[in-house]
Coordinates of C-alpha atoms in Angstrom, one line a residue:
M1 CA -39.9 27.2 36.1
E2 CA -39.0 28.0 39.4
H3 CA -41.2 24.6 40.7
Q4 CA -38.8 22.8 38.3
K5 CA -35.7 24.5 39.4
S6 CA -36.5 23.5 43.5
K7 CA -37.3 20.3 42.2
E8 CA -33.6 19.6 40.9
I9 CA -32.2 21.4 43.9
S10 CA -34.2 19.1 46.2
E11 CA -33.0 15.8 43.5
I12 CA -29.5 16.5 44.0
L13 CA -29.2 17.3 47.7
T14 CA -31.0 14.0 48.6
S15 CA -29.7 11.9 45.8
E16 CA -27.5 10.1 48.0
S17 CA -29.0 10.5 51.6
S18 CA -31.1 8.0 53.7
P19 CA -34.6 7.5 54.1
T20 CA -35.8 11.2 55.8
M21 CA -37.1 11.7 59.5
G22 CA -40.7 9.8 60.2
R23 CA -41.1 8.5 56.8
Q24 CA -42.6 5.2 56.6
G25 CA -40.8 2.6 55.2
T26 CA -40.6 -1.0 54.6
T27 CA -37.3 -3.2 54.1
K28 CA -37.6 -6.5 52.8
G29 CA -36.7 -9.1 55.3
D30 CA -37.7 -6.2 58.7
E31 CA -41.3 -7.0 59.0
L32 CA -42.3 -10.4 60.6
P33 CA -45.0 -12.7 58.7
N34 CA -48.8 -11.3 59.4
K35 CA -49.6 -14.5 60.9
S36 CA -46.7 -13.7 63.8
S37 CA -47.4 -10.2 64.1
P38 CA -50.6 -8.9 65.8
S39 CA -51.7 -5.8 64.6
M40 CA -51.5 -2.5 67.0
G41 CA -54.6 -1.7 66.1
N42 CA -55.7 1.9 68.1
I43 CA -53.5 1.3 70.4
G44 CA -50.5 3.4 69.8
L45 CA -50.3 7.2 69.4
L46 CA -49.8 9.5 66.5
V47 CA -47.4 12.2 68.0
E48 CA -46.0 15.3 65.9
G49 CA -46.5 13.2 62.9
Y50 CA -44.8 9.7 64.7
P51 CA -46.9 6.9 65.5
V52 CA -45.4 5.9 69.1
E53 CA -46.3 1.8 69.9
G54 CA -45.4 -0.3 72.8
L55 CA -46.0 -0.9 76.5
S56 CA -44.6 0.9 79.7
I57 CA -45.9 -0.2 83.0
G58 CA -43.7 0.7 86.4
G59 CA -42.0 -2.5 87.3
Q60 CA -43.1 -4.7 84.7
E61 CA -42.1 -3.9 81.5
T62 CA -41.0 -0.9 79.2
C63 CA -40.5 -1.0 75.6
V64 CA -41.3 2.4 73.0
I65 CA -41.6 1.9 69.6
F66 CA -41.2 4.3 67.1
P67 CA -41.5 2.3 63.8
S68 CA -41.4 4.7 60.7
L69 CA -37.5 5.2 62.1
R70 CA -36.8 1.8 63.2
I71 CA -36.4 2.6 66.3
A72 CA -36.8 1.1 70.0
F73 CA -36.2 2.4 73.4
D74 CA -35.9 -0.3 76.0
I75 CA -36.8 -4.1 75.6
G76 CA -39.0 -5.2 78.6
R77 CA -40.3 -8.4 77.7
C78 CA -39.6 -8.0 74.1
P79 CA -43.0 -7.2 72.8
Q80 CA -43.3 -8.8 69.4
R81 CA -44.1 -5.4 67.5
A82 CA -40.3 -4.5 68.7
I83 CA -38.8 -7.0 66.9
S84 CA -38.9 -5.3 63.7
Q85 CA -37.0 -2.6 65.0
E86 CA -33.4 -2.6 63.9
Y87 CA -32.0 -0.1 66.5
L88 CA -32.4 -0.8 70.3
F89 CA -31.5 1.9 72.9
I90 CA -31.2 0.4 76.6
S91 CA -31.6 3.0 79.2
H92 CA -30.6 0.8 82.1
G93 CA -30.0 -3.0 83.4
H94 CA -33.4 -3.1 86.0
L95 CA -35.1 -6.4 83.9
D96 CA -38.2 -4.5 83.4
H97 CA -36.0 -2.6 80.6
I98 CA -34.0 -5.0 79.3
G99 CA -35.3 -8.5 80.2
G100 CA -36.7 -9.2 76.6
L101 CA -32.8 -8.5 75.2
P102 CA -31.9 -12.3 74.2
M103 CA -35.4 -12.8 72.8
Y104 CA -35.2 -9.6 70.5
V105 CA -32.2 -11.0 69.0
A106 CA -32.7 -14.5 68.7
T107 CA -36.4 -13.8 66.8
R108 CA -34.4 -11.4 64.5
K109 CA -32.2 -14.4 63.3
L110 CA -35.4 -16.9 63.3
Y111 CA -37.1 -14.4 60.8
Q112 CA -33.8 -13.8 59.0
M113 CA -33.8 -10.4 59.6
K114 CA -30.3 -8.3 59.3
Q115 CA -29.0 -8.6 62.8
P116 CA -29.6 -5.7 65.2
T117 CA -27.4 -2.6 66.6
I118 CA -27.9 -2.3 70.4
F119 CA -26.8 0.8 72.1
V120 CA -26.3 0.3 76.5
P121 CA -24.2 2.1 79.0
A122 CA -20.8 1.6 78.5
S123 CA -21.1 0.6 82.3
I124 CA -23.2 -2.4 81.7
K125 CA -21.6 -3.6 78.2
E126 CA -19.5 -5.9 79.6
S127 CA -22.3 -7.6 81.6
V128 CA -25.0 -7.5 78.8
E129 CA -21.8 -9.5 77.0
R130 CA -21.9 -12.1 79.5
L131 CA -25.7 -12.3 79.6
F132 CA -25.3 -13.3 75.7
D133 CA -22.5 -15.5 76.2
V134 CA -25.0 -17.2 79.0
H135 CA -28.0 -17.5 76.3
R136 CA -25.9 -18.7 73.4
A137 CA -24.6 -21.5 75.3
L138 CA -28.5 -22.3 76.6
D139 CA -29.4 -22.1 73.3
Q140 CA -26.7 -23.3 71.3
S141 CA -27.2 -20.2 68.8
E142 CA -24.6 -17.4 67.4
L143 CA -27.3 -14.3 68.8
R144 CA -25.5 -12.4 66.1
H145 CA -25.6 -8.4 67.1
T146 CA -23.8 -5.2 67.0
L147 CA -23.2 -4.1 70.7
I148 CA -22.5 -0.6 71.1
G149 CA -21.5 1.3 74.7
M150 CA -22.0 5.1 75.3
N151 CA -21.3 7.0 77.7
V152 CA -23.2 10.3 78.5
G153 CA -22.2 12.5 76.0
D154 CA -20.9 10.2 73.4
E155 CA -22.8 10.6 70.0
F156 CA -23.2 7.7 67.3
Q157 CA -24.5 8.5 63.5
I158 CA -27.0 5.7 63.0
R159 CA -27.4 6.5 59.4
K160 CA -27.0 10.1 57.2
D161 CA -29.9 11.8 58.4
L162 CA -29.8 10.7 62.3
K163 CA -27.8 10.7 65.1
V164 CA -27.9 9.7 68.9
K165 CA -26.5 10.8 71.9
A166 CA -26.6 9.9 75.3
F167 CA -27.6 12.3 78.3
R168 CA -27.4 11.9 81.9
T169 CA -30.2 10.4 83.9
Y170 CA -30.5 10.0 87.2
H171 CA -32.2 6.6 88.8
V172 CA -30.8 3.9 91.4
I173 CA -28.5 2.6 89.4
P174 CA -26.4 3.7 86.5
S175 CA -28.9 4.8 83.7
Q176 CA -28.8 7.3 80.7
G177 CA -31.4 8.7 78.2
Y178 CA -30.7 9.1 74.5
I179 CA -31.1 11.9 71.9
I180 CA -32.2 11.3 68.7
Y181 CA -31.1 14.1 66.2
S182 CA -32.1 14.6 62.4
V183 CA -29.4 15.7 60.5
K184 CA -30.1 17.5 57.4
Q185 CA -28.0 19.4 54.6
K186 CA -29.0 22.8 53.4
L187 CA -28.0 24.3 50.3
K188 CA -25.9 27.8 51.3
Q189 CA -27.5 31.1 51.0
E190 CA -25.0 32.1 48.4
Y191 CA -25.8 29.4 45.8
M192 CA -29.6 30.0 46.3
T193 CA -29.9 31.8 42.9
L194 CA -28.1 29.1 40.9
S195 CA -29.8 26.3 38.8
G196 CA -29.5 22.9 39.4
H197 CA -27.5 22.1 36.9
E198 CA -24.8 24.8 38.1
I199 CA -25.3 23.4 41.7
K200 CA -24.3 19.9 40.6
S201 CA -21.1 21.3 38.5
L202 CA -19.9 22.9 41.7
R203 CA -20.4 19.8 43.9
L204 CA -18.7 17.6 41.0
S205 CA -15.8 20.4 41.3
G206 CA -15.5 19.4 45.3
V207 CA -17.1 22.8 46.4
E208 CA -19.0 22.5 49.0
V209 CA -22.5 24.3 48.6
T210 CA -24.3 22.9 51.7
Y211 CA -24.0 23.1 55.6
T212 CA -25.4 20.8 58.2
V213 CA -28.5 21.6 60.0
T214 CA -28.9 19.3 63.2
S215 CA -31.9 19.6 65.5
P216 CA -33.0 17.3 68.4
E217 CA -36.0 15.2 67.3
I218 CA -36.7 12.5 70.0
A219 CA -35.3 12.6 73.7
F220 CA -36.3 9.3 75.7
T221 CA -35.4 9.8 79.6
G222 CA -35.9 5.7 80.9
D223 CA -36.1 5.6 84.4
T224 CA -35.1 8.6 86.6
M225 CA -35.5 11.2 89.1
S226 CA -37.0 14.6 88.0
D227 CA -33.1 16.3 88.6
F228 CA -32.6 15.7 84.2
V229 CA -35.0 18.5 83.9
V230 CA -32.4 21.1 85.8
D231 CA -29.3 19.3 84.8
P232 CA -27.6 22.3 82.4
N233 CA -25.9 19.9 80.1
N234 CA -29.5 18.4 79.1
A235 CA -30.7 21.6 77.4
D236 CA -31.7 19.6 73.9
V237 CA -33.5 17.0 76.3
L238 CA -36.2 20.0 77.0
K239 CA -35.8 21.0 73.4
A240 CA -36.4 18.2 71.6
R241 CA -39.4 18.0 69.3
I242 CA -40.7 14.7 71.0
L243 CA -40.2 14.0 74.8
I244 CA -40.9 10.6 76.4
M245 CA -40.3 10.8 80.0
E246 CA -41.3 8.9 83.1
S247 CA -44.0 9.8 85.5
T248 CA -44.1 6.7 87.7
F249 CA -46.9 8.0 90.4
V250 CA -49.5 10.6 89.6
D251 CA -51.3 11.6 92.8
N252 CA -50.7 12.3 96.7
A253 CA -51.1 8.6 97.7
M254 CA -47.4 8.6 96.9
S255 CA -45.0 11.5 98.0
I256 CA -42.4 12.8 95.7
E257 CA -40.4 11.9 98.1
H258 CA -41.4 8.3 97.9
A259 CA -40.7 8.5 94.0
R260 CA -37.1 10.1 94.7
E261 CA -36.2 7.0 97.1
Y262 CA -36.9 4.8 94.1
G263 CA -35.1 7.1 91.4
H264 CA -38.6 7.9 90.1
T265 CA -40.6 11.3 89.0
H266 CA -43.5 12.1 90.7
M267 CA -46.2 14.0 88.2
S268 CA -46.3 17.0 90.4
E269 CA -42.9 17.7 89.9
I270 CA -43.7 17.7 86.2
A271 CA -46.3 20.5 86.8
S272 CA -43.5 22.4 89.1
Y273 CA -41.0 22.2 86.1
A274 CA -44.0 23.3 83.5
E275 CA -41.9 26.4 82.0
K276 CA -38.9 24.2 81.5
F277 CA -40.4 22.0 78.6
Q278 CA -40.0 23.6 75.3
N279 CA -41.0 20.5 73.7
K280 CA -43.9 20.4 71.3
A281 CA -45.1 16.7 72.8
I282 CA -44.3 15.2 75.6
V283 CA -45.3 11.2 76.0
L284 CA -45.3 10.0 79.6
I285 CA -44.3 6.3 80.4
H286 CA -43.8 4.0 83.2
F287 CA -46.8 4.7 85.4
S288 CA -47.4 2.7 88.4
A289 CA -49.8 -0.6 88.0
R290 CA -51.7 0.5 90.7
Y291 CA -53.5 3.4 88.6
T292 CA -56.0 3.0 85.7
S293 CA -56.2 4.9 82.7
E294 CA -58.9 6.9 84.0
E295 CA -56.8 8.0 87.3
I296 CA -53.8 8.7 84.7
E297 CA -56.0 10.9 82.2
A298 CA -57.2 12.8 85.3
A299 CA -53.8 13.2 86.6
I300 CA -53.1 15.2 83.0
A301 CA -55.9 17.1 83.1
K302 CA -54.8 19.2 85.9
L303 CA -51.2 19.8 84.5
P304 CA -50.6 23.7 84.4
A305 CA -52.2 25.3 81.3
T306 CA -48.8 25.9 79.7
L307 CA -48.6 22.0 79.2
A308 CA -52.2 21.8 77.8
G309 CA -52.5 19.9 74.7
R310 CA -48.9 18.9 74.7
V311 CA -48.9 15.9 77.0
Y312 CA -49.6 12.4 76.1
A313 CA -50.0 9.0 77.9
L314 CA -49.0 5.8 76.4
L315 CA -51.9 3.4 78.0
Q316 CA -51.7 0.2 76.7
G317 CA -52.2 -2.2 79.1
F318 CA -53.8 -0.2 82.1

């Protein structure tokens, strides 16, 4: 009986909700044909239950993909796997992060996928609109999409169980990161002893039987100096279940000062801030092409014990 009651309540609370965070799903028309979509094989990561794919090589291209959420961060040269993602978040205007944008939109149209929603810093929104105008003239196509400019602190509801917030990062040109929050409805304590039928009746009569629980799930920095770590407005970034952050330089061949001159983070800074990261997992990206995967992994192995087992590297391309 208790199991049945729990099931009834769950069905009532989720009957009108969107797919849950992390659930793998396929929408007709939102996957590329197999002949055009190479398998990612074992080149991605599985982090806290989420598949994480893509490429991120400093100065060349960055695109980090969460396929189970249909989300991509930055678009680099538009890797094929990114085209299936419905939501795209651009951190800043450097070409290794935004260069593939027109191709992303055009290819989704080619495969008859619905138009994507693209989030950009509000400060570059007009420039991005002009970029699309140029490509419309060149390609003689509509390049339909929804473009949303966000300022730091702005929030946007992606769907019932997901929202995004822009946060401040510190690069050499205007930039920002994004936090993806999970949004869940929980049954209020005073109704926990009621049956599913009673709860449904209360809802139909207009009684609010649930409350909203919002928690930071995924944070993406894009290119930034380590200053974002000590920004008091970025507390949720350091609490997100998964933090994707850059670590362009990993050894003493390049100094912290050099990293900062170009608006980047050095791995030694990550080590010095180790106690501040409350994240379940940290995915490091944007390594300089000067490094091999072995050198990157060796540097990660030297991080403080408080980070042990929590730090991953996206190494496709190294």
